[in-house]
Amino acid sequence: SAPEDISVVMDLDPAAIDIYNAENSDHLIMLPATHYSVSNWTVTIPKGQKEAVLAVKLKPDLFDFAESYGFPLTIKSVSSGTVSGNFGTVIYNVGAKNQWEGTYRNTYVTNNLGSGTNTVTLNTAGPTKVKFSPGLIGVYSNEVWLDVDPATNKVTVSMVTLLPIATDPSSHWDPATKTFHILFTTNNGGRTIQQTLVKQ
């Protein structure tokens, strides 16, 4: 606990992202200044307590879904005590999620892969696109994406394997029940897959 009120001045350290990328073969980019706001970079840890909160307001409507942003926060100075050499800087990975990201109860019926129910995660892959995890019907590793037309709630299924595939026009997102209803074929019509995914 702080023996007295401690003033902590925070700042950003863009060089930390370069070091991180080099050491981890990653490609984080600095979160642009237009994408967030901070009213005060100085916070106070009150006497007897262990933490203070720095309020950062993000503007996700400006985010590029294709980018992986880094927010390299560092402790610039303190009024008392010593800043840790190991924990004085932290990089937050910041990204936007679209409204369809989440965990879903997945019920599937196929013509040659059986039927069943499991739990899948849909991860943001763009402003209107999500990717299955795990892949095909929540069982196989084949990568599957759903792309939602926000104007009509119609859904298009895409894959890079088992081609060609075709999405039935009945496939759609029901915003009232937060449910995907999808029907598509793979292998040029050789396999039919019907799924109902209810957001949990």
PDB file of C-alpha atoms in Angstrom:
ATOM      1  CA  SER A   1       0.000   0.000   0.000  1.00  0.00           C
ATOM      2  CA  ALA A   2       1.136   3.548  -0.721  1.00  0.00           C
ATOM      3  CA  PRO A   3       2.644   5.159   2.386  1.00  0.00           C
ATOM      4  CA  GLU A   4       1.484   8.552   1.066  1.00  0.00           C
ATOM      5  CA  ASP A   5      -0.346   9.955  -1.940  1.00  0.00           C
ATOM      6  CA  ILE A   6       1.780   9.090  -4.975  1.00  0.00           C
ATOM      7  CA  SER A   7       1.489  11.081  -8.184  1.00  0.00           C
ATOM      8  CA  VAL A   8       2.127   8.981 -11.286  1.00  0.00           C
ATOM      9  CA  VAL A   9       2.770  10.579 -14.668  1.00  0.00           C
ATOM     10  CA  MET A  10       1.911   8.261 -17.561  1.00  0.00           C
ATOM     11  CA  ASP A  11       2.913   8.561 -21.211  1.00  0.00           C
ATOM     12  CA  LEU A  12       3.182   6.520 -24.404  1.00  0.00           C
ATOM     13  CA  ASP A  13       6.400   4.856 -25.562  1.00  0.00           C
ATOM     14  CA  PRO A  14       6.118   4.069 -29.310  1.00  0.00           C
ATOM     15  CA  ALA A  15       9.638   2.559 -29.298  1.00  0.00           C
ATOM     16  CA  ALA A  16       8.288  -0.254 -27.111  1.00  0.00           C
ATOM     17  CA  ILE A  17       6.155  -1.450 -30.036  1.00  0.00           C
ATOM     18  CA  ASP A  18       9.211  -1.605 -32.311  1.00  0.00           C
ATOM     19  CA  ILE A  19      11.085  -3.659 -29.721  1.00  0.00           C
ATOM     20  CA  TYR A  20       8.099  -5.958 -29.185  1.00  0.00           C
ATOM     21  CA  ASN A  21       7.609  -6.519 -32.926  1.00  0.00           C
ATOM     22  CA  ALA A  22      11.301  -7.291 -33.428  1.00  0.00           C
ATOM     23  CA  GLU A  23      11.442  -9.750 -30.527  1.00  0.00           C
ATOM     24  CA  ASN A  24       8.165 -11.497 -31.348  1.00  0.00           C
ATOM     25  CA  SER A  25       8.013 -11.281 -35.162  1.00  0.00           C
ATOM     26  CA  ASP A  26       4.706  -9.477 -34.755  1.00  0.00           C
ATOM     27  CA  HIS A  27       3.217  -6.473 -36.562  1.00  0.00           C
ATOM     28  CA  LEU A  28       1.459  -4.302 -34.006  1.00  0.00           C
ATOM     29  CA  ILE A  29       1.095  -0.695 -35.097  1.00  0.00           C
ATOM     30  CA  MET A  30       0.806   2.328 -32.852  1.00  0.00           C
ATOM     31  CA  LEU A  31      -2.817   3.221 -32.084  1.00  0.00           C
ATOM     32  CA  PRO A  32      -3.283   6.568 -33.906  1.00  0.00           C
ATOM     33  CA  ALA A  33      -3.851   9.594 -31.675  1.00  0.00           C
ATOM     34  CA  THR A  34      -7.159  10.210 -33.458  1.00  0.00           C
ATOM     35  CA  HIS A  35      -8.463   6.860 -32.209  1.00  0.00           C
ATOM     36  CA  TYR A  36      -8.407   7.651 -28.479  1.00  0.00           C
ATOM     37  CA  SER A  37      -8.428  10.473 -25.962  1.00  0.00           C
ATOM     38  CA  VAL A  38      -6.934  10.876 -22.496  1.00  0.00           C
ATOM     39  CA  SER A  39      -8.055  13.843 -20.415  1.00  0.00           C
ATOM     40  CA  ASN A  40      -5.241  13.608 -17.870  1.00  0.00           C
ATOM     41  CA  TRP A  41      -2.004  11.623 -18.078  1.00  0.00           C
ATOM     42  CA  THR A  42      -1.359  12.072 -14.335  1.00  0.00           C
ATOM     43  CA  VAL A  43      -3.079   9.875 -11.756  1.00  0.00           C
ATOM     44  CA  THR A  44      -2.761   9.614  -7.996  1.00  0.00           C
ATOM     45  CA  ILE A  45      -2.467   6.456  -5.929  1.00  0.00           C
ATOM     46  CA  PRO A  46      -4.104   7.484  -2.633  1.00  0.00           C
ATOM     47  CA  LYS A  47      -2.322   6.802   0.644  1.00  0.00           C
ATOM     48  CA  GLY A  48      -3.147   3.312   1.885  1.00  0.00           C
ATOM     49  CA  GLN A  49      -4.167   2.039  -1.569  1.00  0.00           C
ATOM     50  CA  LYS A  50      -2.327   0.170  -4.320  1.00  0.00           C
ATOM     51  CA  GLU A  51      -3.730   1.467  -7.574  1.00  0.00           C
ATOM     52  CA  ALA A  52      -5.052   4.357  -9.600  1.00  0.00           C
ATOM     53  CA  VAL A  53      -7.066   4.406 -12.819  1.00  0.00           C
ATOM     54  CA  LEU A  54      -6.021   6.101 -16.047  1.00  0.00           C
ATOM     55  CA  ALA A  55      -9.127   6.731 -18.149  1.00  0.00           C
ATOM     56  CA  VAL A  56      -8.605   6.142 -21.876  1.00  0.00           C
ATOM     57  CA  LYS A  57     -11.560   6.734 -24.165  1.00  0.00           C
ATOM     58  CA  LEU A  58     -11.335   4.641 -27.324  1.00  0.00           C
ATOM     59  CA  LYS A  59     -13.066   5.492 -30.602  1.00  0.00           C
ATOM     60  CA  PRO A  60     -13.629   2.051 -32.166  1.00  0.00           C
ATOM     61  CA  ASP A  61     -15.711   3.480 -35.021  1.00  0.00           C
ATOM     62  CA  LEU A  62     -12.384   4.767 -36.419  1.00  0.00           C
ATOM     63  CA  PHE A  63     -10.560   1.435 -36.097  1.00  0.00           C
ATOM     64  CA  ASP A  64      -9.408  -0.482 -39.147  1.00  0.00           C
ATOM     65  CA  PHE A  65     -10.491  -4.073 -38.499  1.00  0.00           C
ATOM     66  CA  ALA A  66      -7.548  -5.324 -40.551  1.00  0.00           C
ATOM     67  CA  GLU A  67      -5.001  -3.733 -38.209  1.00  0.00           C
ATOM     68  CA  SER A  68      -3.648  -4.920 -34.873  1.00  0.00           C
ATOM     69  CA  TYR A  69      -3.078  -1.858 -32.717  1.00  0.00           C
ATOM     70  CA  GLY A  70      -0.694  -1.442 -29.813  1.00  0.00           C
ATOM     71  CA  PHE A  71      -1.098   1.068 -26.971  1.00  0.00           C
ATOM     72  CA  PRO A  72       2.346   1.231 -25.270  1.00  0.00           C
ATOM     73  CA  LEU A  73       1.669   2.759 -21.870  1.00  0.00           C
ATOM     74  CA  THR A  74       4.640   3.669 -19.704  1.00  0.00           C
ATOM     75  CA  ILE A  75       5.210   5.232 -16.284  1.00  0.00           C
ATOM     76  CA  LYS A  76       7.168   8.398 -17.002  1.00  0.00           C
ATOM     77  CA  SER A  77       7.711   9.502 -13.396  1.00  0.00           C
ATOM     78  CA  VAL A  78       6.448   9.082  -9.837  1.00  0.00           C
ATOM     79  CA  SER A  79       6.476  11.443  -6.875  1.00  0.00           C
ATOM     80  CA  SER A  80       7.675   8.682  -4.568  1.00  0.00           C
ATOM     81  CA  GLY A  81       9.193   5.216  -4.968  1.00  0.00           C
ATOM     82  CA  THR A  82      10.978   3.527  -7.865  1.00  0.00           C
ATOM     83  CA  VAL A  83       9.517   2.527 -11.235  1.00  0.00           C
ATOM     84  CA  SER A  84      10.090  -1.154 -11.986  1.00  0.00           C
ATOM     85  CA  GLY A  85      12.484  -1.847 -14.824  1.00  0.00           C
ATOM     86  CA  ASN A  86      10.437  -4.908 -15.813  1.00  0.00           C
ATOM     87  CA  PHE A  87       6.912  -3.572 -15.335  1.00  0.00           C
ATOM     88  CA  GLY A  88       7.260   0.154 -16.035  1.00  0.00           C
ATOM     89  CA  THR A  89       5.940  -0.252 -19.580  1.00  0.00           C
ATOM     90  CA  VAL A  90       3.090  -2.390 -20.892  1.00  0.00           C
ATOM     91  CA  ILE A  91       1.683  -2.764 -24.398  1.00  0.00           C
ATOM     92  CA  TYR A  92      -2.062  -3.215 -24.660  1.00  0.00           C
ATOM     93  CA  ASN A  93      -3.276  -4.935 -27.815  1.00  0.00           C
ATOM     94  CA  VAL A  94      -6.326  -2.905 -28.846  1.00  0.00           C
ATOM     95  CA  GLY A  95      -8.894  -3.900 -31.427  1.00  0.00           C
ATOM     96  CA  ALA A  96     -12.538  -3.476 -32.257  1.00  0.00           C
ATOM     97  CA  LYS A  97     -15.082  -6.274 -32.180  1.00  0.00           C
ATOM     98  CA  ASN A  98     -18.084  -6.292 -34.448  1.00  0.00           C
ATOM     99  CA  GLN A  99     -21.555  -7.007 -33.074  1.00  0.00           C
ATOM    100  CA  TRP A 100     -21.515 -10.657 -34.169  1.00  0.00           C
ATOM    101  CA  GLU A 101     -18.416 -11.712 -32.239  1.00  0.00           C
ATOM    102  CA  GLY A 102     -19.158 -14.055 -29.347  1.00  0.00           C
ATOM    103  CA  THR A 103     -19.909 -17.582 -28.188  1.00  0.00           C
ATOM    104  CA  TYR A 104     -22.706 -19.482 -29.908  1.00  0.00           C
ATOM    105  CA  ARG A 105     -24.668 -22.665 -29.344  1.00  0.00           C
ATOM    106  CA  ASN A 106     -24.257 -24.410 -32.688  1.00  0.00           C
ATOM    107  CA  THR A 107     -26.737 -27.023 -33.927  1.00  0.00           C
ATOM    108  CA  TYR A 108     -25.779 -28.608 -37.233  1.00  0.00           C
ATOM    109  CA  VAL A 109     -27.329 -31.096 -39.657  1.00  0.00           C
ATOM    110  CA  THR A 110     -25.390 -32.446 -42.649  1.00  0.00           C
ATOM    111  CA  ASN A 111     -25.988 -35.023 -45.356  1.00  0.00           C
ATOM    112  CA  ASN A 112     -22.743 -36.931 -44.734  1.00  0.00           C
ATOM    113  CA  LEU A 113     -20.968 -35.544 -41.636  1.00  0.00           C
ATOM    114  CA  GLY A 114     -23.700 -36.351 -39.136  1.00  0.00           C
ATOM    115  CA  SER A 115     -25.605 -34.013 -36.850  1.00  0.00           C
ATOM    116  CA  GLY A 116     -24.999 -32.558 -33.437  1.00  0.00           C
ATOM    117  CA  THR A 117     -24.750 -29.618 -31.101  1.00  0.00           C
ATOM    118  CA  ASN A 118     -21.649 -27.916 -29.776  1.00  0.00           C
ATOM    119  CA  THR A 119     -20.276 -24.526 -28.779  1.00  0.00           C
ATOM    120  CA  VAL A 120     -18.328 -22.349 -31.203  1.00  0.00           C
ATOM    121  CA  THR A 121     -16.749 -18.929 -31.066  1.00  0.00           C
ATOM    122  CA  LEU A 122     -17.172 -16.396 -33.843  1.00  0.00           C
ATOM    123  CA  ASN A 123     -14.240 -13.967 -33.985  1.00  0.00           C
ATOM    124  CA  THR A 124     -14.192 -10.592 -35.708  1.00  0.00           C
ATOM    125  CA  ALA A 125     -12.568 -10.782 -39.142  1.00  0.00           C
ATOM    126  CA  GLY A 126     -13.745  -7.403 -40.444  1.00  0.00           C
ATOM    127  CA  PRO A 127     -16.538  -4.864 -39.968  1.00  0.00           C
ATOM    128  CA  THR A 128     -19.241  -7.344 -41.022  1.00  0.00           C
ATOM    129  CA  LYS A 129     -17.343 -10.635 -41.018  1.00  0.00           C
ATOM    130  CA  VAL A 130     -16.691 -13.339 -38.398  1.00  0.00           C
ATOM    131  CA  LYS A 131     -14.598 -16.497 -38.449  1.00  0.00           C
ATOM    132  CA  PHE A 132     -15.493 -19.848 -36.876  1.00  0.00           C
ATOM    133  CA  SER A 133     -13.370 -21.273 -34.073  1.00  0.00           C
ATOM    134  CA  PRO A 134     -13.000 -24.176 -34.378  1.00  0.00           C
ATOM    135  CA  GLY A 135     -13.753 -24.438 -38.081  1.00  0.00           C
ATOM    136  CA  LEU A 136     -16.333 -26.300 -40.135  1.00  0.00           C
ATOM    137  CA  ILE A 137     -19.469 -27.153 -38.089  1.00  0.00           C
ATOM    138  CA  GLY A 138     -17.418 -26.555 -34.940  1.00  0.00           C
ATOM    139  CA  VAL A 139     -15.687 -29.896 -35.429  1.00  0.00           C
ATOM    140  CA  TYR A 140     -13.183 -29.712 -38.296  1.00  0.00           C
ATOM    141  CA  SER A 141     -10.220 -27.413 -38.932  1.00  0.00           C
ATOM    142  CA  ASN A 142     -11.479 -26.117 -42.300  1.00  0.00           C
ATOM    143  CA  GLU A 143     -11.702 -22.327 -42.004  1.00  0.00           C
ATOM    144  CA  VAL A 144     -15.189 -20.859 -42.369  1.00  0.00           C
ATOM    145  CA  TRP A 145     -16.298 -17.219 -42.450  1.00  0.00           C
ATOM    146  CA  LEU A 146     -19.732 -15.602 -42.263  1.00  0.00           C
ATOM    147  CA  ASP A 147     -20.242 -12.203 -43.876  1.00  0.00           C
ATOM    148  CA  VAL A 148     -23.365 -10.275 -42.878  1.00  0.00           C
ATOM    149  CA  ASP A 149     -25.029  -7.627 -45.039  1.00  0.00           C
ATOM    150  CA  PRO A 150     -26.117  -5.077 -42.393  1.00  0.00           C
ATOM    151  CA  ALA A 151     -28.808  -3.676 -44.688  1.00  0.00           C
ATOM    152  CA  THR A 152     -30.595  -7.000 -45.232  1.00  0.00           C
ATOM    153  CA  ASN A 153     -29.107  -9.337 -42.556  1.00  0.00           C
ATOM    154  CA  LYS A 154     -28.411 -11.814 -45.348  1.00  0.00           C
ATOM    155  CA  VAL A 155     -25.373 -14.023 -44.702  1.00  0.00           C
ATOM    156  CA  THR A 156     -22.761 -15.327 -47.117  1.00  0.00           C
ATOM    157  CA  VAL A 157     -20.576 -18.296 -46.160  1.00  0.00           C
ATOM    158  CA  SER A 158     -17.000 -18.453 -47.439  1.00  0.00           C
ATOM    159  CA  MET A 159     -14.189 -21.005 -47.220  1.00  0.00           C
ATOM    160  CA  VAL A 160     -10.812 -21.634 -48.860  1.00  0.00           C
ATOM    161  CA  THR A 161     -11.204 -25.428 -48.930  1.00  0.00           C
ATOM    162  CA  LEU A 162     -13.900 -27.861 -50.121  1.00  0.00           C
ATOM    163  CA  LEU A 163     -14.614 -25.553 -53.028  1.00  0.00           C
ATOM    164  CA  PRO A 164     -16.740 -24.583 -54.754  1.00  0.00           C
ATOM    165  CA  ILE A 165     -19.270 -23.656 -52.093  1.00  0.00           C
ATOM    166  CA  ALA A 166     -22.669 -22.012 -52.423  1.00  0.00           C
ATOM    167  CA  THR A 167     -24.723 -20.179 -49.811  1.00  0.00           C
ATOM    168  CA  ASP A 168     -28.478 -20.693 -49.889  1.00  0.00           C
ATOM    169  CA  PRO A 169     -30.361 -17.362 -50.135  1.00  0.00           C
ATOM    170  CA  SER A 170     -32.290 -18.248 -46.957  1.00  0.00           C
ATOM    171  CA  SER A 171     -29.138 -17.805 -44.858  1.00  0.00           C
ATOM    172  CA  HIS A 172     -29.544 -14.848 -42.532  1.00  0.00           C
ATOM    173  CA  TRP A 173     -28.896 -13.224 -39.154  1.00  0.00           C
ATOM    174  CA  ASP A 174     -31.916 -12.653 -36.893  1.00  0.00           C
ATOM    175  CA  PRO A 175     -31.057  -9.636 -34.702  1.00  0.00           C
ATOM    176  CA  ALA A 176     -34.146 -10.113 -32.511  1.00  0.00           C
ATOM    177  CA  THR A 177     -33.049 -13.563 -31.338  1.00  0.00           C
ATOM    178  CA  LYS A 178     -29.311 -13.072 -32.037  1.00  0.00           C
ATOM    179  CA  THR A 179     -29.331 -16.213 -34.171  1.00  0.00           C
ATOM    180  CA  PHE A 180     -27.605 -17.192 -37.407  1.00  0.00           C
ATOM    181  CA  HIS A 181     -29.555 -19.481 -39.729  1.00  0.00           C
ATOM    182  CA  ILE A 182     -27.236 -20.741 -42.438  1.00  0.00           C
ATOM    183  CA  LEU A 183     -27.532 -23.309 -45.210  1.00  0.00           C
ATOM    184  CA  PHE A 184     -24.745 -23.958 -47.695  1.00  0.00           C
ATOM    185  CA  THR A 185     -23.144 -26.622 -49.845  1.00  0.00           C
ATOM    186  CA  THR A 186     -19.498 -27.553 -50.351  1.00  0.00           C
ATOM    187  CA  ASN A 187     -17.653 -29.716 -52.872  1.00  0.00           C
ATOM    188  CA  ASN A 188     -19.772 -28.415 -55.751  1.00  0.00           C
ATOM    189  CA  GLY A 189     -23.002 -29.485 -54.055  1.00  0.00           C
ATOM    190  CA  GLY A 190     -21.679 -32.781 -52.746  1.00  0.00           C
ATOM    191  CA  ARG A 191     -22.126 -31.826 -49.095  1.00  0.00           C
ATOM    192  CA  THR A 192     -25.026 -29.923 -47.547  1.00  0.00           C
ATOM    193  CA  ILE A 193     -24.671 -28.191 -44.176  1.00  0.00           C
ATOM    194  CA  GLN A 194     -27.413 -26.506 -42.196  1.00  0.00           C
ATOM    195  CA  GLN A 195     -26.594 -24.657 -38.971  1.00  0.00           C
ATOM    196  CA  THR A 196     -28.431 -22.678 -36.322  1.00  0.00           C
ATOM    197  CA  LEU A 197     -26.123 -20.593 -34.141  1.00  0.00           C
ATOM    198  CA  VAL A 198     -27.637 -18.912 -31.090  1.00  0.00           C
ATOM    199  CA  LYS A 199     -25.539 -16.269 -29.359  1.00  0.00           C
ATOM    200  CA  GLN A 200     -24.971 -17.032 -25.680  1.00  0.00           C
TER     201      GLN A 200
END
